[in-house]
PDB file of C-alpha atoms and ligand atoms in Angstrom:
ATOM      1  CA  MET A   1     109.290 109.998  81.430  1.00 72.00           C
ATOM      2  CA  ALA A   2     109.116 107.158  84.482  1.00 76.00           C
ATOM      3  CA  ILE A   3     108.083 109.222  87.444  1.00 79.00           C
ATOM      4  CA  PHE A   4     109.217 106.327  89.710  1.00 81.00           C
ATOM      5  CA  GLN A   5     111.860 103.540  89.219  1.00 89.00           C
ATOM      6  CA  GLU A   6     110.114 100.241  88.801  1.00 91.00           C
ATOM      7  CA  PRO A   7     110.938  98.425  91.872  1.00 94.00           C
ATOM      8  CA  VAL A   8     109.306 101.489  93.976  1.00 91.00           C
ATOM      9  CA  LYS A   9     106.288 101.601  91.572  1.00 88.00           C
ATOM     10  CA  LYS A  10     105.956  97.844  92.129  1.00 91.00           C
ATOM     11  CA  TYR A  11     106.391  98.042  96.162  1.00 92.00           C
ATOM     12  CA  LEU A  12     103.657 101.229  96.011  1.00 90.00           C
ATOM     13  CA  TYR A  13     101.323  99.002  94.081  1.00 90.00           C
ATOM     14  CA  GLN A  14     101.611  95.863  96.160  1.00 93.00           C
ATOM     15  CA  LEU A  15     101.144  98.165  99.285  1.00 93.00           C
ATOM     16  CA  GLY A  16      98.147  99.423  97.741  1.00 92.00           C
ATOM     17  CA  GLN A  17      96.331  96.057  97.475  1.00 95.00           C
ATOM     18  CA  VAL A  18      93.014  95.636  99.012  1.00 95.00           C
ATOM     19  CA  GLU A  19      90.711  92.528  99.920  1.00 95.00           C
ATOM     20  CA  HIS A  20      87.535  94.044  99.072  1.00 97.00           C
ATOM     21  CA  PRO A  21      86.107  91.658  96.570  1.00 97.00           C
ATOM     22  CA  ILE A  22      84.283  94.122  93.990  1.00 98.00           C
ATOM     23  CA  LEU A  23      87.188  96.542  94.173  1.00 98.00           C
ATOM     24  CA  LYS A  24      89.608  93.554  93.573  1.00 97.00           C
ATOM     25  CA  GLU A  25      87.331  92.382  90.506  1.00 98.00           C
ATOM     26  CA  MET A  26      86.986  95.794  89.260  1.00 98.00           C
ATOM     27  CA  GLN A  27      90.696  96.448  89.499  1.00 97.00           C
ATOM     28  CA  ALA A  28      91.488  92.919  87.510  1.00 97.00           C
ATOM     29  CA  TYR A  29      88.927  93.884  84.775  1.00 98.00           C
ATOM     30  CA  GLY A  30      90.742  97.563  84.547  1.00 97.00           C
ATOM     31  CA  GLU A  31      93.727  95.862  84.078  1.00 95.00           C
ATOM     32  CA  SER A  32      92.514  92.899  81.845  1.00 97.00           C
ATOM     33  CA  LYS A  33      91.075  95.811  79.362  1.00 98.00           C
ATOM     34  CA  HIS A  34      93.865  98.417  80.116  1.00 97.00           C
ATOM     35  CA  PHE A  35      91.413 100.403  81.127  1.00 98.00           C
ATOM     36  CA  PRO A  36      92.906 103.701  82.682  1.00 96.00           C
ATOM     37  CA  ILE A  37      91.941 103.597  86.180  1.00 97.00           C
ATOM     38  CA  VAL A  38      93.236 105.273  89.271  1.00 95.00           C
ATOM     39  CA  ASN A  39      94.347 102.168  90.846  1.00 92.00           C
ATOM     40  CA  CYS A  40      94.244 101.334  94.456  1.00 94.00           C
ATOM     41  CA  GLU A  41      97.010 103.691  95.710  1.00 94.00           C
ATOM     42  CA  VAL A  42      94.898 106.634  94.508  1.00 96.00           C
ATOM     43  CA  GLY A  43      91.842 104.803  95.723  1.00 97.00           C
ATOM     44  CA  ARG A  44      93.241 104.928  99.198  1.00 97.00           C
ATOM     45  CA  VAL A  45      93.666 108.577  99.011  1.00 98.00           C
ATOM     46  CA  LEU A  46      90.186 109.129  97.800  1.00 98.00           C
ATOM     47  CA  TYR A  47      88.738 107.334 100.799  1.00 98.00           C
ATOM     48  CA  GLN A  48      90.823 109.095 103.038  1.00 98.00           C
ATOM     49  CA  LEU A  49      89.882 112.494 101.656  1.00 98.00           C
ATOM     50  CA  SER A  50      86.330 111.607 101.862  1.00 98.00           C
ATOM     51  CA  VAL A  51      86.576 110.290 105.290  1.00 98.00           C
ATOM     52  CA  LEU A  52      88.616 113.634 106.351  1.00 97.00           C
ATOM     53  CA  SER A  53      86.400 115.801 105.086  1.00 97.00           C
ATOM     54  CA  LYS A  54      82.904 114.191 106.123  1.00 98.00           C
ATOM     55  CA  ALA A  55      82.066 114.287 102.681  1.00 98.00           C
ATOM     56  CA  LYS A  56      78.165 113.335 101.946  1.00 98.00           C
ATOM     57  CA  LYS A  57      77.852 114.623  98.129  1.00 98.00           C
ATOM     58  CA  ILE A  58      80.727 113.990  95.655  1.00 98.00           C
ATOM     59  CA  PHE A  59      80.620 114.877  92.013  1.00 98.00           C
ATOM     60  CA  GLU A  60      82.928 112.806  89.758  1.00 98.00           C
ATOM     61  CA  LEU A  61      83.560 114.059  86.208  1.00 98.00           C
ATOM     62  CA  GLY A  62      85.031 111.241  84.188  1.00 98.00           C
ATOM     63  CA  SER A  63      84.200 107.919  86.044  1.00 98.00           C
ATOM     64  CA  GLY A  64      84.873 104.909  83.722  1.00 98.00           C
ATOM     65  CA  PHE A  65      83.408 101.868  84.589  1.00 98.00           C
ATOM     66  CA  GLY A  66      82.922 103.200  87.985  1.00 98.00           C
ATOM     67  CA  TYR A  67      86.035 102.044  89.822  1.00 98.00           C
ATOM     68  CA  SER A  68      86.835 105.333  91.416  1.00 98.00           C
ATOM     69  CA  THR A  69      83.440 105.994  92.141  1.00 98.00           C
ATOM     70  CA  MET A  70      83.346 102.488  94.337  1.00 98.00           C
ATOM     71  CA  TRP A  71      86.034 103.808  96.422  1.00 98.00           C
ATOM     72  CA  PHE A  72      84.075 107.377  97.221  1.00 98.00           C
ATOM     73  CA  ALA A  73      80.996 105.141  97.649  1.00 98.00           C
ATOM     74  CA  LEU A  74      82.546 102.956 100.303  1.00 98.00           C
ATOM     75  CA  ALA A  75      83.853 106.160 102.065  1.00 98.00           C
ATOM     76  CA  LEU A  76      80.270 108.043 102.211  1.00 98.00           C
ATOM     77  CA  PRO A  77      77.989 107.885 105.450  1.00 98.00           C
ATOM     78  CA  PRO A  78      74.677 105.877 104.702  1.00 96.00           C
ATOM     79  CA  ASN A  79      72.996 108.954 103.416  1.00 96.00           C
ATOM     80  CA  GLY A  80      75.677 109.893 101.179  1.00 98.00           C
ATOM     81  CA  ILE A  81      75.425 110.121  97.350  1.00 98.00           C
ATOM     82  CA  VAL A  82      78.422 109.840  94.681  1.00 98.00           C
ATOM     83  CA  HIS A  83      77.584 111.347  91.183  1.00 98.00           C
ATOM     84  CA  HIS A  84      78.923 109.077  88.356  1.00 98.00           C
ATOM     85  CA  THR A  85      79.491 110.767  85.037  1.00 98.00           C
ATOM     86  CA  ASP A  86      80.742 109.097  81.567  1.00 98.00           C
ATOM     87  CA  SER A  87      80.266 109.972  77.906  1.00 98.00           C
ATOM     88  CA  ASP A  88      80.147 106.294  77.037  1.00 98.00           C
ATOM     89  CA  ALA A  89      76.789 104.364  77.912  1.00 98.00           C
ATOM     90  CA  GLU A  90      78.612 101.195  78.038  1.00 98.00           C
ATOM     91  CA  ASN A  91      80.673 102.432  80.839  1.00 98.00           C
ATOM     92  CA  THR A  92      77.421 103.331  82.742  1.00 98.00           C
ATOM     93  CA  LYS A  93      75.841 100.198  82.061  1.00 98.00           C
ATOM     94  CA  LEU A  94      79.499  98.272  83.552  1.00 98.00           C
ATOM     95  CA  ALA A  95      79.430 100.656  86.889  1.00 98.00           C
ATOM     96  CA  HIS A  96      75.295 100.058  87.649  1.00 98.00           C
ATOM     97  CA  HIS A  97      76.379  96.311  87.309  1.00 98.00           C
ATOM     98  CA  TYR A  98      79.365  96.610  90.004  1.00 98.00           C
ATOM     99  CA  PHE A  99      77.235  99.024  92.067  1.00 98.00           C
ATOM    100  CA  LYS A 100      74.579  96.482  92.285  1.00 98.00           C
ATOM    101  CA  LYS A 101      76.603  93.480  92.922  1.00 98.00           C
ATOM    102  CA  ALA A 102      78.227  95.761  95.769  1.00 98.00           C
ATOM    103  CA  GLY A 103      74.886  96.470  96.997  1.00 98.00           C
ATOM    104  CA  LEU A 104      75.355 100.179  96.926  1.00 98.00           C
ATOM    105  CA  LEU A 105      73.181 101.286  93.874  1.00 98.00           C
ATOM    106  CA  GLY A 106      71.253 103.379  96.655  1.00 98.00           C
ATOM    107  CA  LYS A 107      74.568 105.490  97.015  1.00 98.00           C
ATOM    108  CA  VAL A 108      75.220 106.385  93.299  1.00 98.00           C
ATOM    109  CA  ARG A 109      73.392 108.519  90.599  1.00 98.00           C
ATOM    110  CA  PHE A 110      74.437 108.038  87.146  1.00 98.00           C
ATOM    111  CA  HIS A 111      74.878 110.441  83.959  1.00 98.00           C
ATOM    112  CA  THR A 112      75.583 109.343  80.538  1.00 98.00           C
ATOM    113  CA  GLY A 113      77.076 112.316  78.484  1.00 98.00           C
ATOM    114  CA  ASP A 114      79.515 115.245  78.753  1.00 98.00           C
ATOM    115  CA  ALA A 115      80.579 115.489  82.443  1.00 98.00           C
ATOM    116  CA  LEU A 116      80.510 119.379  82.367  1.00 98.00           C
ATOM    117  CA  GLU A 117      77.165 119.637  80.911  1.00 98.00           C
ATOM    118  CA  SER A 118      76.100 116.835  83.809  1.00 98.00           C
ATOM    119  CA  LEU A 119      77.427 118.919  86.032  1.00 98.00           C
ATOM    120  CA  ALA A 120      75.887 122.151  85.036  1.00 98.00           C
ATOM    121  CA  LYS A 121      72.396 120.402  84.952  1.00 98.00           C
ATOM    122  CA  THR A 122      72.708 119.169  88.628  1.00 98.00           C
ATOM    123  CA  ALA A 123      71.803 121.449  91.244  1.00 97.00           C
ATOM    124  CA  GLY A 124      73.553 121.925  94.632  1.00 95.00           C
ATOM    125  CA  THR A 125      77.119 121.969  95.552  1.00 96.00           C
ATOM    126  CA  PHE A 126      79.453 119.048  96.452  1.00 98.00           C
ATOM    127  CA  ASP A 127      82.080 118.498  99.402  1.00 98.00           C
ATOM    128  CA  ILE A 128      84.276 116.867  96.655  1.00 98.00           C
ATOM    129  CA  TYR A 129      84.712 117.381  92.617  1.00 98.00           C
ATOM    130  CA  TYR A 130      86.717 114.945  91.322  1.00 98.00           C
ATOM    131  CA  CYS A 131      88.345 115.666  87.873  1.00 98.00           C
ATOM    132  CA  ASP A 132      89.350 112.514  85.545  1.00 98.00           C
ATOM    133  CA  ILE A 133      87.838 113.715  81.875  1.00 98.00           C
ATOM    134  CA  ASP A 134      89.637 114.405  78.593  1.00 98.00           C
ATOM    135  CA  LYS A 135      92.683 116.422  79.420  1.00 98.00           C
ATOM    136  CA  GLU A 136      91.917 118.813  76.751  1.00 98.00           C
ATOM    137  CA  SER A 137      88.692 119.827  78.839  1.00 98.00           C
ATOM    138  CA  TYR A 138      90.730 120.350  82.290  1.00 98.00           C
ATOM    139  CA  PRO A 139      90.522 123.936  81.990  1.00 98.00           C
ATOM    140  CA  ASP A 140      86.916 124.163  81.293  1.00 98.00           C
ATOM    141  CA  ALA A 141      86.637 121.886  84.156  1.00 98.00           C
ATOM    142  CA  TYR A 142      88.446 124.557  86.349  1.00 98.00           C
ATOM    143  CA  HIS A 143      85.995 127.310  85.363  1.00 98.00           C
ATOM    144  CA  ALA A 144      82.966 125.020  86.136  1.00 98.00           C
ATOM    145  CA  ILE A 145      83.902 123.893  89.256  1.00 98.00           C
ATOM    146  CA  SER A 146      85.769 127.090  90.723  1.00 97.00           C
ATOM    147  CA  HIS A 147      82.330 129.214  89.992  1.00 93.00           C
ATOM    148  CA  ARG A 148      80.313 126.839  92.084  1.00 95.00           C
ATOM    149  CA  ILE A 149      82.436 125.239  94.840  1.00 98.00           C
ATOM    150  CA  LYS A 150      81.993 126.644  98.309  1.00 98.00           C
ATOM    151  CA  PRO A 151      84.563 127.473 101.112  1.00 98.00           C
ATOM    152  CA  GLY A 152      85.620 124.177 102.999  1.00 97.00           C
ATOM    153  CA  ASN A 153      84.727 121.701  99.702  1.00 98.00           C
ATOM    154  CA  MET A 154      87.902 120.409  97.596  1.00 98.00           C
ATOM    155  CA  VAL A 155      88.660 119.250  94.105  1.00 98.00           C
ATOM    156  CA  VAL A 156      90.651 116.227  93.566  1.00 98.00           C
ATOM    157  CA  THR A 157      92.286 115.866  90.288  1.00 98.00           C
ATOM    158  CA  ASP A 158      94.123 112.898  88.557  1.00 98.00           C
ATOM    159  CA  ASN A 159      96.929 112.989  85.941  1.00 98.00           C
ATOM    160  CA  LEU A 160      98.271 116.051  86.976  1.00 98.00           C
ATOM    161  CA  LEU A 161     101.862 114.672  86.140  1.00 97.00           C
ATOM    162  CA  TRP A 162     100.797 113.047  82.808  1.00 97.00           C
ATOM    163  CA  SER A 163     103.560 110.217  82.729  1.00 94.00           C
ATOM    164  CA  GLY A 164     106.029 113.045  83.338  1.00 94.00           C
ATOM    165  CA  LYS A 165     104.906 115.140  80.144  1.00 96.00           C
ATOM    166  CA  VAL A 166     104.694 117.994  82.269  1.00 97.00           C
ATOM    167  CA  ALA A 167     108.182 118.530  82.283  1.00 95.00           C
ATOM    168  CA  HIS A 168     108.927 118.081  78.636  1.00 95.00           C
ATOM    169  CA  PRO A 169     110.110 121.410  77.008  1.00 95.00           C
ATOM    170  CA  ASN A 170     107.581 120.691  74.431  1.00 96.00           C
ATOM    171  CA  PRO A 171     104.343 119.660  75.514  1.00 97.00           C
ATOM    172  CA  ASP A 172     101.472 118.440  73.602  1.00 98.00           C
ATOM    173  CA  GLU A 173      97.955 119.824  73.307  1.00 98.00           C
ATOM    174  CA  ALA A 174      96.797 117.489  76.176  1.00 98.00           C
ATOM    175  CA  THR A 175      99.897 118.356  78.449  1.00 98.00           C
ATOM    176  CA  ARG A 176      99.538 121.984  77.758  1.00 98.00           C
ATOM    177  CA  ALA A 177      95.949 121.668  78.942  1.00 98.00           C
ATOM    178  CA  ILE A 178      96.995 120.005  82.000  1.00 98.00           C
ATOM    179  CA  LEU A 179      99.768 122.508  82.880  1.00 98.00           C
ATOM    180  CA  LYS A 180      97.184 125.509  82.254  1.00 98.00           C
ATOM    181  CA  TYR A 181      94.626 123.571  84.529  1.00 98.00           C
ATOM    182  CA  THR A 182      97.406 123.246  87.356  1.00 98.00           C
ATOM    183  CA  ARG A 183      98.362 126.950  86.847  1.00 98.00           C
ATOM    184  CA  LEU A 184      94.836 128.189  87.127  1.00 98.00           C
ATOM    185  CA  PHE A 185      94.354 126.566  90.698  1.00 98.00           C
ATOM    186  CA  TRP A 186      97.869 127.110  91.865  1.00 98.00           C
ATOM    187  CA  ASN A 187      97.331 131.031  90.949  1.00 98.00           C
ATOM    188  CA  ASP A 188      93.748 130.952  92.402  1.00 98.00           C
ATOM    189  CA  ARG A 189      94.510 132.556  95.967  1.00 98.00           C
ATOM    190  CA  ARG A 190      91.032 131.214  96.753  1.00 98.00           C
ATOM    191  CA  PHE A 191      92.460 127.630  97.130  1.00 98.00           C
ATOM    192  CA  ALA A 192      95.396 126.041  98.678  1.00 98.00           C
ATOM    193  CA  SER A 193      96.626 123.509  96.163  1.00 98.00           C
ATOM    194  CA  SER A 194      98.995 120.498  96.431  1.00 98.00           C
ATOM    195  CA  MET A 195     100.572 117.484  94.349  1.00 97.00           C
ATOM    196  CA  LEU A 196     100.653 114.239  95.748  1.00 97.00           C
ATOM    197  CA  PRO A 197     103.048 112.612  93.320  1.00 93.00           C
ATOM    198  CA  ILE A 198     101.520 108.934  93.398  1.00 92.00           C
ATOM    199  CA  ARG A 199     100.668 107.103  90.339  1.00 92.00           C
ATOM    200  CA  ASP A 200     100.472 109.898  87.512  1.00 94.00           C
ATOM    201  CA  GLY A 201     100.020 112.990  90.096  1.00 96.00           C
ATOM    202  CA  LEU A 202      96.980 113.716  92.171  1.00 98.00           C
ATOM    203  CA  GLY A 203      96.055 117.409  92.923  1.00 98.00           C
ATOM    204  CA  VAL A 204      94.073 118.482  95.908  1.00 98.00           C
ATOM    205  CA  HIS A 205      92.777 121.844  95.957  1.00 98.00           C
ATOM    206  CA  LEU A 206      91.018 123.104  98.955  1.00 98.00           C
ATOM    207  CA  ARG A 207      88.525 125.792  98.594  1.00 98.00           C
ATOM    208  CA  LEU A 208      89.569 128.515 101.693  1.00 98.00           C
ATOM    209  CA  LYS A 209      87.202 130.660 103.461  1.00 97.00           C
ATOM    210  CA  THR A 210      89.636 133.601 103.392  1.00 97.00           C
ATOM    211  CA  PRO A 211      92.487 133.938 100.546  1.00 96.00           C
ATOM    212  CA  ARG A 212      95.724 132.024 101.339  1.00 96.00           C
ATOM    213  CA  LYS A 213      98.355 133.544 103.247  1.00 95.00           C
ATOM    214  CA  PHE A 214     101.394 132.223 100.871  1.00 94.00           C
TER     215      PHE A 214
HETATM  216  C1  LIG B  17      90.847 107.763  82.960  1.00 89.23           C
HETATM  217  S1  LIG B  17      89.052 107.279  82.748  1.00 89.23           S
HETATM  218  C2  LIG B  17      88.326 107.605  84.286  1.00 89.23           C
HETATM  219  C3  LIG B  17      88.779 106.163  84.873  1.00 89.23           C
HETATM  220  C4  LIG B  17      87.833 106.518  86.497  1.00 89.23           C
HETATM  221  N1  LIG B  17      87.876 107.813  87.034  1.00 89.23           N
HETATM  222  C5  LIG B  17      88.676 105.652  87.475  1.00 89.23           C
HETATM  223  O1  LIG B  17      89.887 105.905  88.057  1.00 89.23           O
HETATM  224  O2  LIG B  17      88.018 104.622  87.745  1.00 89.23           O
HETATM  225  C6  LIG B  17      88.177 108.672  81.934  1.00 89.23           C
HETATM  226  C7  LIG B  17      86.838 108.413  81.757  1.00 89.23           C
HETATM  227  O3  LIG B  17      86.165 109.613  81.397  1.00 89.23           O
HETATM  228  C8  LIG B  17      85.243 109.395  80.329  1.00 89.23           C
HETATM  229  N2  LIG B  17      85.230 110.695  79.745  1.00 89.23           N
HETATM  230  C9  LIG B  17      86.344 111.542  79.144  1.00 89.23           C
HETATM  231  N3  LIG B  17      86.178 112.990  78.585  1.00 89.23           N
HETATM  232  C10 LIG B  17      84.750 112.702  79.220  1.00 89.23           C
HETATM  233  C11 LIG B  17      83.957 113.972  79.232  1.00 89.23           C
HETATM  234  N4  LIG B  17      84.107 115.248  78.750  1.00 89.23           N
HETATM  235  N5  LIG B  17      82.872 113.846  79.709  1.00 89.23           N
HETATM  236  C12 LIG B  17      82.240 112.496  80.449  1.00 89.23           C
HETATM  237  N6  LIG B  17      83.017 111.563  80.122  1.00 89.23           N
HETATM  238  C13 LIG B  17      84.236 111.837  79.903  1.00 89.23           C
HETATM  239  C14 LIG B  17      85.948 108.444  79.317  1.00 89.23           C
HETATM  240  O4  LIG B  17      84.897 107.930  78.632  1.00 89.23           O
HETATM  241  C15 LIG B  17      86.557 107.598  80.332  1.00 89.23           C
HETATM  242  O5  LIG B  17      85.814 106.345  80.901  1.00 89.23           O
END
């Protein structure tokens, strides 16, 4: 089910393009391999949210070869750190290659293995938690993150529209998991959640100091 009409999709895609050499190279690599990266439209939002929230510590769950990680790293202040997690060691290796080329290795920590296990093993809290792992694990990600997130921090989630499948009358297993995750955040009064319907749907969940008033 198309979320956007093709000409609008093309317009937004073109509008999102950037001149940064490493981002351009990574985007071209992702497209050539049909690797599901967030793309430049979402990357711009990740950058904005990081700057807006003055984020210094970011934990990504499901980083692939580091395209979304690179957007976060570019937004961080000099002492900022983004954690890259992926179950596939080849993706970690490639992400390391791009971060070295960008001169940004000092801003990233790599974890190879299950992202939720990596999060459990990493001490501290994070200004932004970014969720993009296998969709069946999204409800587990809600529980893992919502137990440790502090007021003022936020969660950003990719694929909450899942190519429009969330509106299908008979959703498959991955879609049901996305719907469950979305309901968990939307029903949790400690969070103010919203959906940005760009690309495949980007959820933004802000952990509040006091329960929301709506
Ligand atoms: C959609 S891609 C991520 C793309 C990346 N966020 C970007 O936009 O550039 C999802 C990645 O998460 C990894 N992955 C999926 N489930 C995972 C899990 N439970 N733990 C760690 N990595 C996982 C996959 O290997 C894949 O590289």
